[in-house]
């Protein structure tokens, strides 16, 4: 188990290259043991979301200004996309990096999931409009996941195929690992739901309370007010 101090930051997670990602005072920070990089854009308001599924092209989303920023691995700005300038019928409330030079976008105006080509500034709707309100979304290159108000967990792939994966228990925080597994917390207990074998396991950790957690490559990071603790675990 490895421990690091956490100083009044919103911890987003880590990548496979030893970098940790934070937001503090609306500044996005990437940091490892040797270096620290920062990005801020005060005119765009509050950072809504960060996606670093591709650590070489990091996505920062500012919902209030309907704007997506892409950054390189040193947090230099690559591209700024104001979606209103491209099409005023796009009002993004969820975004993520997809494959083939595309972003996933959930258009709150039409309740539609879209794929947006950020090189050509073209987009296409995929699937049908989502009827229920969305509580949580997450994405990878090939799938956009969402959990609706009645806790149904869905995935849609880049071809528009929608799959109902599971109905999940009430949760406070959640992280989708893939289309078979997710982690969720309730009342400071952490669980793993394995959709393939329809089983829920409690994950035993030392902390009696925590702010958040993040899992990747068999490392589970638990975030408390003061520190990050890393556990080496293999999910069932």
Coordinates of N, CA and C in Angstrom, one line a residue:
X1 N 0.9 -1.2 0.0 CA 0.0 0.0 0.0 C 0.9 1.2 0.0
X2 N 0.6 2.2 -0.9 CA 1.4 3.4 -1.0 C 0.5 4.6 -0.6
X3 N 1.1 5.6 0.1 CA 0.3 6.7 0.6 C 0.9 8.0 0.0
X4 N 0.0 8.9 -0.4 CA 0.5 10.3 -0.8 C -0.4 11.3 -0.2
X5 N 0.2 12.5 0.2 CA -0.6 13.5 0.7 C -1.5 14.2 -0.3
X6 N -2.7 14.5 0.1 CA -3.7 15.2 -0.7 C -4.1 16.5 -0.1
X7 N -3.7 17.6 -0.8 CA -4.0 18.9 -0.2 C -5.1 19.7 -0.8
X8 N -6.3 19.5 -0.3 CA -7.5 20.3 -0.7 C -7.6 20.3 -2.2
X9 N -7.6 19.1 -2.8 CA -7.7 19.0 -4.3 C -8.9 18.1 -4.6
X10 N -9.5 18.3 -5.7 CA -10.4 17.3 -6.3 C -9.5 16.3 -7.1
X11 N -9.4 15.1 -6.7 CA -8.6 14.1 -7.4 C -9.4 13.4 -8.4
X12 N -8.9 13.5 -9.7 CA -9.6 12.9 -10.8 C -9.2 11.4 -11.0
X13 N -7.9 11.2 -10.8 CA -7.4 9.8 -11.1 C -6.0 9.8 -11.5
X14 N -5.5 8.7 -12.1 CA -4.1 8.6 -12.5 C -4.1 7.8 -13.9
X15 N -3.0 7.9 -14.6 CA -2.8 7.2 -15.8 C -1.8 6.1 -15.6
X16 N -1.5 5.3 -16.7 CA -0.6 4.2 -16.6 C 0.9 4.7 -16.7
X17 N 1.1 6.0 -16.7 CA 2.5 6.5 -16.9 C 3.0 7.2 -15.6
X18 N 2.2 7.0 -14.5 CA 2.6 7.5 -13.2 C 2.2 9.0 -12.9
X19 N 1.3 9.5 -13.7 CA 0.8 10.8 -13.6 C -0.5 10.8 -12.8
X20 N -0.7 11.8 -11.9 CA -1.9 12.0 -11.2 C -2.6 13.3 -11.7
X21 N -3.9 13.3 -11.7 CA -4.7 14.4 -12.3 C -5.6 15.0 -11.2
X22 N -5.5 16.3 -11.1 CA -6.3 17.0 -10.0 C -7.0 18.2 -10.6
X23 N -8.0 18.7 -9.9 CA -8.5 20.1 -10.1 C -8.4 20.8 -8.7
X24 N -7.9 21.9 -8.7 CA -7.8 22.7 -7.5 C -8.0 24.2 -7.9
X25 N -9.0 24.9 -7.3 CA -9.3 26.3 -7.6 C -9.5 26.5 -9.1
X26 N -10.2 25.5 -9.7 CA -10.5 25.5 -11.1 C -9.3 25.5 -12.0
X27 N -8.2 25.0 -11.5 CA -7.0 24.8 -12.3 C -6.8 23.3 -12.5
X28 N -6.6 22.9 -13.7 CA -6.4 21.4 -14.0 C -4.9 21.2 -13.9
X29 N -4.5 20.2 -13.1 CA -3.1 19.9 -12.9 C -2.8 18.4 -13.2
X30 N -1.7 18.2 -13.8 CA -1.1 16.9 -14.0 C 0.2 16.9 -13.3
X31 N 0.5 15.8 -12.5 CA 1.7 15.8 -11.7 C 2.2 14.4 -11.5
X32 N 3.6 14.3 -11.6 CA 4.2 13.1 -11.2 C 5.3 13.4 -10.2
X33 N 6.2 12.5 -9.9 CA 7.2 12.7 -8.9 C 8.2 13.7 -9.3
X34 N 8.3 14.0 -10.6 CA 9.4 14.9 -11.0 C 8.9 16.2 -11.6
X35 N 7.6 16.2 -12.1 CA 7.2 17.4 -12.9 C 5.7 17.7 -12.5
X36 N 5.3 18.9 -12.9 CA 3.9 19.4 -12.6 C 3.5 20.3 -13.8
X37 N 2.4 20.1 -14.4 CA 1.9 20.9 -15.4 C 0.5 21.4 -15.0
X38 N 0.1 22.6 -15.5 CA -1.2 23.2 -15.1 C -1.8 23.8 -16.3
X39 N -3.2 23.8 -16.3 CA -4.0 24.4 -17.4 C -5.1 25.2 -16.7
X40 N -5.3 26.4 -17.0 CA -6.5 27.1 -16.6 C -7.0 28.0 -17.7
X41 N -8.3 28.2 -17.7 CA -9.0 29.1 -18.7 C -10.1 29.8 -18.0
X42 N -9.8 30.9 -17.3 CA -10.7 31.6 -16.4 C -12.0 32.1 -17.2
X43 N -11.9 32.6 -18.4 CA -13.1 33.1 -19.1 C -14.1 32.0 -19.3
X44 N -13.8 30.7 -19.3 CA -14.7 29.7 -19.6 C -15.4 29.1 -18.4
X45 N -15.2 29.7 -17.2 CA -15.9 29.3 -16.1 C -15.4 28.0 -15.4
X46 N -16.3 27.3 -14.8 CA -15.9 26.1 -14.1 C -15.6 24.9 -15.0
X47 N -14.6 24.1 -14.7 CA -14.3 22.9 -15.4 C -15.4 21.9 -15.0
X48 N -16.1 21.3 -16.0 CA -17.2 20.4 -15.7 C -16.7 19.0 -15.7
X49 N -15.8 18.6 -16.6 CA -15.3 17.3 -16.7 C -13.9 17.2 -17.4
X50 N -13.1 16.2 -17.1 CA -11.9 15.9 -17.8 C -11.9 14.5 -18.2
X51 N -11.4 14.3 -19.5 CA -11.3 12.9 -20.0 C -9.8 12.7 -20.4
X52 N -9.2 11.7 -19.9 CA -7.8 11.5 -20.3 C -7.6 10.0 -20.7
X53 N -8.7 9.4 -21.3 CA -8.6 8.1 -21.8 C -7.4 7.9 -22.8
X54 N -7.1 9.1 -23.5 CA -5.9 9.2 -24.3 C -5.0 10.2 -23.6
X55 N -4.0 9.8 -22.8 CA -3.1 10.8 -22.1 C -2.4 11.8 -23.0
X56 N -2.3 11.5 -24.3 CA -1.7 12.4 -25.3 C -2.6 13.4 -25.8
X57 N -3.9 13.2 -25.6 CA -4.9 14.2 -26.1 C -6.0 14.2 -25.0
X58 N -5.8 15.1 -24.1 CA -6.7 15.2 -22.9 C -7.8 16.2 -23.2
X59 N -9.0 15.9 -22.8 CA -10.2 16.7 -23.1 C -10.7 17.4 -21.8
X60 N -10.8 18.7 -21.9 CA -11.4 19.4 -20.7 C -12.7 20.1 -21.2
X61 N -13.7 19.9 -20.5 CA -15.1 20.4 -20.9 C -15.6 21.5 -19.9
X62 N -16.1 22.5 -20.6 CA -16.6 23.7 -19.8 C -18.1 23.8 -20.3
X63 N -19.0 23.2 -19.5 CA -20.4 23.1 -19.9 C -21.1 24.5 -20.0
X64 N -20.7 25.4 -19.1 CA -21.4 26.7 -19.1 C -21.2 27.5 -20.4
X65 N -20.1 27.2 -21.1 CA -19.8 27.9 -22.3 C -19.8 26.9 -23.5
X66 N -20.3 25.7 -23.3 CA -20.5 24.7 -24.3 C -19.2 24.5 -25.1
X67 N -18.1 24.4 -24.4 CA -16.8 24.5 -25.0 C -15.9 23.3 -24.6
X68 N -15.3 22.7 -25.6 CA -14.4 21.6 -25.4 C -13.0 22.0 -25.7
X69 N -12.0 21.8 -24.8 CA -10.6 22.1 -25.0 C -9.9 20.8 -25.1
X70 N -9.0 20.6 -26.1 CA -8.1 19.5 -26.1 C -6.6 20.0 -25.8
X71 N -5.9 19.1 -25.0 CA -4.6 19.5 -24.5 C -3.6 18.4 -24.9
X72 N -2.4 18.7 -25.1 CA -1.4 17.7 -25.3 C -0.9 17.1 -23.9
X73 N 0.1 16.3 -23.9 CA 0.5 15.6 -22.7 C 1.3 16.6 -21.7
X74 N 1.6 17.8 -22.2 CA 2.1 18.8 -21.3 C 1.1 19.9 -21.0
X75 N -0.1 19.6 -21.3 CA -1.3 20.5 -21.0 C -1.2 21.8 -21.8
X76 N -0.6 21.8 -23.0 CA -0.7 22.9 -24.0 C -1.9 22.7 -24.8
X77 N -2.6 23.8 -25.0 CA -3.9 23.8 -25.8 C -3.6 23.4 -27.2
X78 N -4.4 22.4 -27.7 CA -4.3 21.9 -29.1 C -5.4 22.6 -29.9
X79 N -6.6 22.5 -29.3 CA -7.8 22.9 -30.0 C -8.9 23.4 -29.0
X80 N -9.6 24.4 -29.5 CA -10.8 24.9 -28.7 C -12.0 24.8 -29.6
X81 N -13.0 24.2 -29.1 CA -14.3 24.0 -29.9 C -15.4 24.6 -29.1
X82 N -16.0 25.7 -29.6 CA -17.2 26.2 -29.1 C -18.4 25.6 -29.9
X83 N -19.1 24.7 -29.3 CA -20.1 23.9 -30.1 C -21.2 24.8 -30.6
X84 N -21.5 25.9 -29.9 CA -22.6 26.8 -30.4 C -22.1 27.4 -31.7
X85 N -20.8 27.7 -31.9 CA -20.3 28.3 -33.1 C -20.5 27.3 -34.3
X86 N -20.5 26.0 -34.0 CA -20.5 25.0 -35.0 C -22.0 24.7 -35.4
X87 N -22.8 24.5 -34.4 CA -24.2 24.2 -34.6 C -25.0 24.6 -33.3
X88 N -25.9 25.6 -33.4 CA -26.5 26.1 -32.1 C -27.6 25.1 -31.6
X89 N -27.8 24.0 -32.3 CA -28.7 23.0 -31.8 C -28.0 21.9 -30.9
X90 N -26.6 22.1 -30.7 CA -25.9 21.2 -29.9 C -25.6 21.9 -28.5
X91 N -26.2 21.3 -27.5 CA -26.0 21.8 -26.1 C -25.4 20.6 -25.3
X92 N -24.1 20.5 -25.2 CA -23.5 19.3 -24.6 C -23.7 19.4 -23.1
X93 N -24.0 18.3 -22.5 CA -24.0 18.2 -21.0 C -23.0 17.1 -20.6
X94 N -22.7 16.1 -21.5 CA -21.7 15.1 -21.3 C -20.8 14.9 -22.5
X95 N -19.5 14.7 -22.2 CA -18.6 14.5 -23.4 C -17.6 13.4 -23.0
X96 N -16.9 12.9 -24.0 CA -15.8 12.0 -23.8 C -15.1 11.7 -25.1
X97 N -13.9 11.2 -25.0 CA -13.1 10.9 -26.2 C -13.5 9.6 -26.8
X98 N -13.8 9.6 -28.1 CA -14.1 8.3 -28.8 C -13.0 8.0 -29.8
X99 N -13.2 7.0 -30.6 CA -12.2 6.6 -31.6 C -12.3 7.4 -32.8
X100 N -11.4 7.3 -33.7 CA -11.5 7.9 -35.1 C -11.7 9.4 -35.1
X101 N -10.9 10.1 -34.3 CA -10.9 11.6 -34.2 C -12.3 12.1 -33.9
X102 N -13.0 11.4 -32.9 CA -14.3 11.8 -32.6 C -14.5 12.0 -31.0
X103 N -15.5 12.8 -30.7 CA -15.9 13.0 -29.3 C -17.3 12.3 -29.2
X104 N -17.5 11.7 -28.0 CA -18.9 11.4 -27.6 C -19.5 12.7 -27.1
X105 N -20.7 13.0 -27.4 CA -21.4 14.1 -26.9 C -22.8 13.7 -26.6
X106 N -23.3 14.0 -25.3 CA -24.7 13.9 -25.0 C -25.3 15.3 -25.2
X107 N -26.2 15.4 -26.2 CA -26.9 16.7 -26.4 C -28.1 16.8 -25.6
X108 N -28.1 17.7 -24.6 CA -29.2 17.8 -23.6 C -30.4 18.4 -24.3
X109 N -30.2 19.1 -25.4 CA -31.4 19.7 -26.1 C -32.3 18.6 -26.7
X110 N -31.6 17.6 -27.3 CA -32.4 16.6 -28.0 C -32.4 15.2 -27.3
X111 N -31.7 15.2 -26.1 CA -31.5 13.9 -25.4 C -30.9 12.8 -26.2
X112 N -30.0 13.2 -27.1 CA -29.4 12.3 -28.1 C -27.9 12.2 -27.9
X113 N -27.4 11.0 -28.1 CA -26.0 10.8 -28.1 C -25.4 11.0 -29.5
X114 N -24.3 11.7 -29.6 CA -23.8 12.0 -30.9 C -22.3 11.6 -30.9
X115 N -21.8 11.4 -32.1 CA -20.4 11.3 -32.4 C -20.0 12.6 -33.2
X116 N -19.0 13.3 -32.7 CA -18.6 14.6 -33.3 C -17.1 14.4 -33.8
X117 N -17.0 14.6 -35.1 CA -15.6 14.6 -35.7 C -15.0 15.9 -35.5
X118 N -13.9 16.0 -34.6 CA -13.3 17.3 -34.3 C -12.3 17.8 -35.3
X119 N -12.0 17.0 -36.3 CA -11.2 17.5 -37.4 C -12.0 18.1 -38.5
X120 N -13.2 17.5 -38.7 CA -14.0 17.9 -39.8 C -15.2 18.8 -39.3
X121 N -15.3 18.9 -38.0 CA -16.5 19.7 -37.4 C -17.8 19.2 -37.9
X122 N -17.9 17.8 -38.0 CA -19.2 17.2 -38.5 C -19.7 16.3 -37.3
X123 N -20.9 16.0 -37.3 CA -21.5 15.1 -36.3 C -22.6 14.3 -36.8
X124 N -22.9 13.2 -36.1 CA -24.0 12.3 -36.4 C -24.6 11.8 -35.1
X125 N -26.0 11.8 -35.1 CA -26.7 11.2 -34.0 C -26.6 9.7 -34.1
X126 N -26.4 9.0 -32.9 CA -26.5 7.5 -32.9 C -27.5 7.1 -31.9
X127 N -28.2 6.0 -32.2 CA -29.2 5.5 -31.3 C -30.4 6.4 -31.3
X128 N -31.4 6.1 -30.5 CA -32.6 6.9 -30.3 C -32.4 7.8 -29.1
X129 N -33.3 8.9 -29.1 CA -33.2 9.8 -27.9 C -33.4 9.0 -26.6
X130 N -32.7 9.4 -25.5 CA -32.8 8.7 -24.2 C -34.0 9.2 -23.5
X131 N -34.9 8.3 -23.0 CA -36.1 8.8 -22.4 C -35.9 9.2 -21.0
X132 N -35.2 8.4 -20.2 CA -35.0 8.7 -18.8 C -33.9 9.8 -18.6
X133 N -33.9 10.5 -17.5 CA -32.8 11.4 -17.1 C -31.6 10.6 -16.8
X134 N -30.4 11.2 -17.1 CA -29.2 10.6 -16.9 C -28.5 11.0 -15.6
X135 N -28.1 10.0 -14.8 CA -27.4 10.3 -13.6 C -25.9 10.3 -13.7
X136 N -25.4 9.5 -14.6 CA -23.9 9.3 -14.7 C -23.6 8.8 -16.1
X137 N -22.4 9.3 -16.6 CA -21.9 8.8 -17.8 C -20.4 8.6 -17.7
X138 N -19.9 7.7 -18.6 CA -18.5 7.4 -18.7 C -18.3 6.9 -20.1
X139 N -17.1 7.0 -20.6 CA -16.9 6.5 -22.0 C -15.5 6.0 -22.2
X140 N -15.3 5.2 -23.2 CA -14.0 4.8 -23.6 C -14.0 5.0 -25.2
X141 N -13.0 4.6 -25.9 CA -12.9 4.8 -27.3 C -14.1 4.2 -28.1
X142 N -14.6 3.1 -27.6 CA -15.6 2.4 -28.4 C -17.0 2.3 -27.8
X143 N -17.1 2.8 -26.5 CA -18.5 2.7 -25.9 C -18.7 4.0 -25.1
X144 N -20.0 4.4 -25.1 CA -20.5 5.4 -24.2 C -21.5 4.8 -23.2
X145 N -21.2 4.9 -21.9 CA -22.0 4.3 -20.9 C -22.8 5.3 -20.2
X146 N -24.0 4.9 -19.8 CA -24.8 5.8 -19.0 C -25.6 5.0 -18.0
X147 N -25.9 5.7 -16.9 CA -26.8 5.2 -15.8 C -28.0 6.2 -15.7
X148 N -29.2 5.7 -15.8 CA -30.3 6.6 -15.8 C -30.9 6.7 -14.4
X149 N -32.0 7.4 -14.2 CA -32.6 7.7 -12.9 C -33.1 6.5 -12.2
X150 N -33.4 5.5 -13.0 CA -33.9 4.2 -12.3 C -32.8 3.2 -12.2
X151 N -31.5 3.7 -12.4 CA -30.3 2.9 -12.2 C -30.1 1.8 -13.2
X152 N -30.7 1.9 -14.4 CA -30.4 1.0 -15.4 C -29.0 1.5 -16.1
X153 N -28.1 0.5 -16.3 CA -26.8 0.7 -16.8 C -26.8 0.3 -18.3
X154 N -26.5 1.3 -19.2 CA -26.6 1.0 -20.6 C -25.2 1.3 -21.3
X155 N -25.0 0.7 -22.4 CA -23.8 1.0 -23.3 C -24.3 1.2 -24.7
X156 N -23.7 2.1 -25.4 CA -23.9 2.3 -26.8 C -22.6 2.2 -27.5
X157 N -22.4 1.5 -28.6 CA -21.1 1.5 -29.3 C -21.1 2.5 -30.4
X158 N -20.0 2.6 -31.1 CA -19.9 3.7 -32.1 C -20.8 3.4 -33.3
X159 N -21.3 2.2 -33.4 CA -22.2 1.9 -34.5 C -23.7 2.1 -34.1
X160 N -23.9 2.5 -32.9 CA -25.3 2.8 -32.4 C -26.0 1.7 -31.8
X161 N -25.3 0.5 -31.5 CA -26.0 -0.6 -30.8 C -26.1 -0.3 -29.3
X162 N -27.3 -0.3 -28.8 CA -27.5 -0.1 -27.4 C -27.7 -1.4 -26.7
X163 N -27.1 -1.5 -25.5 CA -27.2 -2.7 -24.7 C -27.5 -2.3 -23.3
X164 N -28.6 -3.0 -22.7 CA -28.9 -2.8 -21.3 C -28.0 -3.8 -20.6
X165 N -27.1 -3.3 -19.7 CA -26.1 -4.2 -19.1 C -26.6 -4.7 -17.8
X166 N -27.2 -3.9 -17.0 CA -27.7 -4.3 -15.6 C -28.5 -3.2 -15.0
X167 N -29.3 -3.6 -14.0 CA -29.9 -2.6 -13.1 C -29.0 -2.7 -11.8
X168 N -28.5 -1.6 -11.4 CA -27.5 -1.6 -10.3 C -28.1 -1.0 -9.0
X169 N -27.6 -1.4 -7.8 CA -28.1 -0.9 -6.5 C -27.9 0.6 -6.4
X170 N -28.6 1.3 -5.4 CA -28.3 2.7 -5.2 C -26.9 2.9 -4.9
X171 N -26.3 4.1 -5.3 CA -24.9 4.4 -5.2 C -24.7 5.8 -4.9
X172 N -23.6 6.2 -4.3 CA -23.2 7.6 -4.1 C -22.1 8.0 -5.1
X173 N -21.1 7.1 -5.3 CA -20.1 7.3 -6.4 C -19.9 6.1 -7.2
X174 N -19.5 6.2 -8.4 CA -19.4 5.0 -9.2 C -18.3 5.2 -10.3
X175 N -17.7 4.1 -10.6 CA -16.7 4.0 -11.7 C -16.9 2.8 -12.6
X176 N -17.2 3.0 -13.8 CA -17.4 1.9 -14.8 C -16.0 1.4 -15.2
X177 N -15.7 0.1 -15.1 CA -14.4 -0.4 -15.5 C -14.5 -0.9 -16.9
X178 N -15.5 -1.6 -17.3 CA -15.8 -2.0 -18.7 C -17.2 -2.5 -18.7
X179 N -17.6 -3.2 -19.8 CA -19.0 -3.6 -19.9 C -19.4 -4.8 -19.0
X180 N -18.4 -5.3 -18.3 CA -18.7 -6.4 -17.3 C -18.6 -6.0 -15.9
X181 N -17.8 -4.9 -15.5 CA -17.5 -4.6 -14.1 C -17.7 -3.1 -13.9
X182 N -18.2 -2.8 -12.7 CA -18.1 -1.4 -12.2 C -17.9 -1.5 -10.7
X183 N -17.4 -0.4 -10.2 CA -17.3 -0.1 -8.7 C -18.3 0.9 -8.3
X184 N -18.9 0.7 -7.1 CA -19.8 1.7 -6.6 C -19.6 1.8 -5.1
X185 N -19.9 2.9 -4.6 CA -19.8 3.1 -3.1 C -21.2 3.5 -2.6
X186 N -21.5 3.0 -1.4 CA -22.7 3.4 -0.6 C -22.4 3.4 0.8
X187 N -22.6 4.5 1.5 CA -22.4 4.6 3.0 C -21.0 4.2 3.3
X188 N -20.0 4.7 2.5 CA -18.6 4.5 2.8 C -18.2 3.0 2.7
X189 N -18.9 2.2 2.0 CA -18.5 0.8 1.7 C -18.4 0.8 0.1
X190 N -17.3 0.1 -0.3 CA -17.0 0.0 -1.7 C -17.3 -1.4 -2.2
X191 N -18.0 -1.4 -3.3 CA -18.4 -2.7 -3.9 C -18.0 -2.9 -5.4
X192 N -17.8 -4.1 -5.8 CA -17.6 -4.4 -7.2 C -18.8 -5.2 -7.7
X193 N -19.4 -4.7 -8.8 CA -20.5 -5.5 -9.4 C -19.9 -6.1 -10.7
X194 N -20.0 -7.5 -10.7 CA -19.6 -8.2 -11.9 C -20.8 -8.6 -12.6
X195 N -21.0 -8.0 -13.8 CA -22.2 -8.2 -14.6 C -22.2 -9.6 -15.2
X196 N -21.0 -10.1 -15.5 CA -21.0 -11.4 -16.3 C -21.5 -12.5 -15.4
X197 N -21.1 -12.5 -14.1 CA -21.6 -13.6 -13.2 C -22.7 -13.1 -12.3
X198 N -23.2 -11.9 -12.5 CA -24.3 -11.3 -11.7 C -24.1 -11.4 -10.2
X199 N -22.9 -10.9 -9.8 CA -22.5 -10.9 -8.4 C -22.0 -9.6 -8.0
X200 N -22.3 -9.2 -6.7 CA -21.7 -8.0 -6.1 C -20.9 -8.4 -4.9
X201 N -19.7 -7.9 -4.9 CA -18.7 -8.2 -3.8 C -18.4 -6.9 -3.1
X202 N -18.2 -7.0 -1.8 CA -17.6 -5.9 -1.0 C -16.1 -5.9 -1.1
X203 N -15.5 -4.7 -1.4 CA -14.1 -4.6 -1.4 C -13.6 -4.1 -0.1
X204 N -12.8 -4.8 0.6 CA -12.4 -4.4 1.9 C -11.2 -3.5 1.9
X205 N -11.4 -2.3 2.5 CA -10.3 -1.3 2.6 C -10.2 -0.8 4.1
X206 N -9.1 -0.2 4.4 CA -8.9 0.2 5.8 C -9.8 1.5 6.1
X207 N -9.9 2.4 5.1 CA -10.6 3.6 5.4 C -12.1 3.5 5.8
X208 N -12.5 4.1 6.8 CA -13.9 4.1 7.2 C -14.7 5.2 6.5
X209 N -14.0 6.2 6.0 CA -14.7 7.2 5.1 C -13.7 7.6 4.1
X210 N -14.3 8.0 2.9 CA -13.4 8.5 1.8 C -14.2 9.4 0.9
X211 N -13.5 10.3 0.2 CA -14.1 11.2 -0.7 C -14.4 10.6 -2.1
X212 N -13.5 9.8 -2.5 CA -13.6 9.2 -3.9 C -12.6 8.1 -4.0
X213 N -12.6 7.4 -5.2 CA -11.7 6.3 -5.5 C -11.5 6.3 -7.0
X214 N -10.5 5.5 -7.4 CA -10.2 5.4 -8.8 C -9.5 4.0 -9.0
X215 N -9.9 3.3 -10.0 CA -9.2 2.0 -10.2 C -8.7 1.9 -11.6
X216 N -7.5 1.4 -11.8 CA -6.9 1.2 -13.1 C -5.7 0.2 -12.9
X217 N -5.6 -0.7 -13.9 CA -4.4 -1.6 -13.9 C -4.1 -2.3 -12.6
X218 N -5.2 -2.8 -11.9 CA -5.0 -3.5 -10.6 C -4.5 -2.6 -9.5
X219 N -4.6 -1.3 -9.7 CA -4.3 -0.3 -8.6 C -5.6 0.4 -8.2
X220 N -6.0 0.3 -6.9 CA -7.2 1.0 -6.4 C -6.7 2.2 -5.5
X221 N -7.0 3.4 -6.0 CA -6.6 4.6 -5.2 C -7.8 5.1 -4.4
X222 N -7.6 5.2 -3.1 CA -8.7 5.7 -2.2 C -8.3 7.1 -1.8
X223 N -9.3 8.1 -2.0 CA -9.0 9.5 -1.7 C -9.7 9.9 -0.4
X224 N -9.0 10.3 0.6 CA -9.6 10.9 1.8 C -9.3 12.4 1.8
X225 N -9.7 13.1 2.8 CA -9.4 14.5 2.9 C -7.9 14.8 2.9
X226 N -7.1 13.9 3.4 CA -5.7 14.2 3.6 C -4.8 13.5 2.6
X227 N -5.2 12.4 2.1 CA -4.2 11.6 1.4 C -4.8 10.7 0.4
X228 N -3.9 10.1 -0.5 CA -4.3 9.1 -1.4 C -3.6 7.8 -0.9
X229 N -4.4 6.7 -0.9 CA -3.8 5.4 -0.6 C -4.0 4.5 -1.7
X230 N -2.9 3.9 -2.2 CA -3.0 3.0 -3.3 C -2.9 1.5 -2.9
X231 N -3.9 0.7 -3.3 CA -3.9 -0.7 -3.0 C -3.7 -1.5 -4.3
X232 N -3.0 -2.5 -4.2 CA -2.8 -3.4 -5.3 C -3.9 -4.5 -5.2
X233 N -4.9 -4.5 -6.0 CA -6.0 -5.5 -5.9 C -6.4 -6.0 -7.3
X234 N -6.9 -7.2 -7.4 CA -7.4 -7.7 -8.6 C -8.9 -7.9 -8.4
X235 N -9.7 -7.2 -9.3 CA -11.1 -7.3 -9.1 C -11.6 -8.7 -9.5
X236 N -12.6 -9.2 -8.7 CA -13.1 -10.6 -8.9 C -13.8 -10.6 -10.3

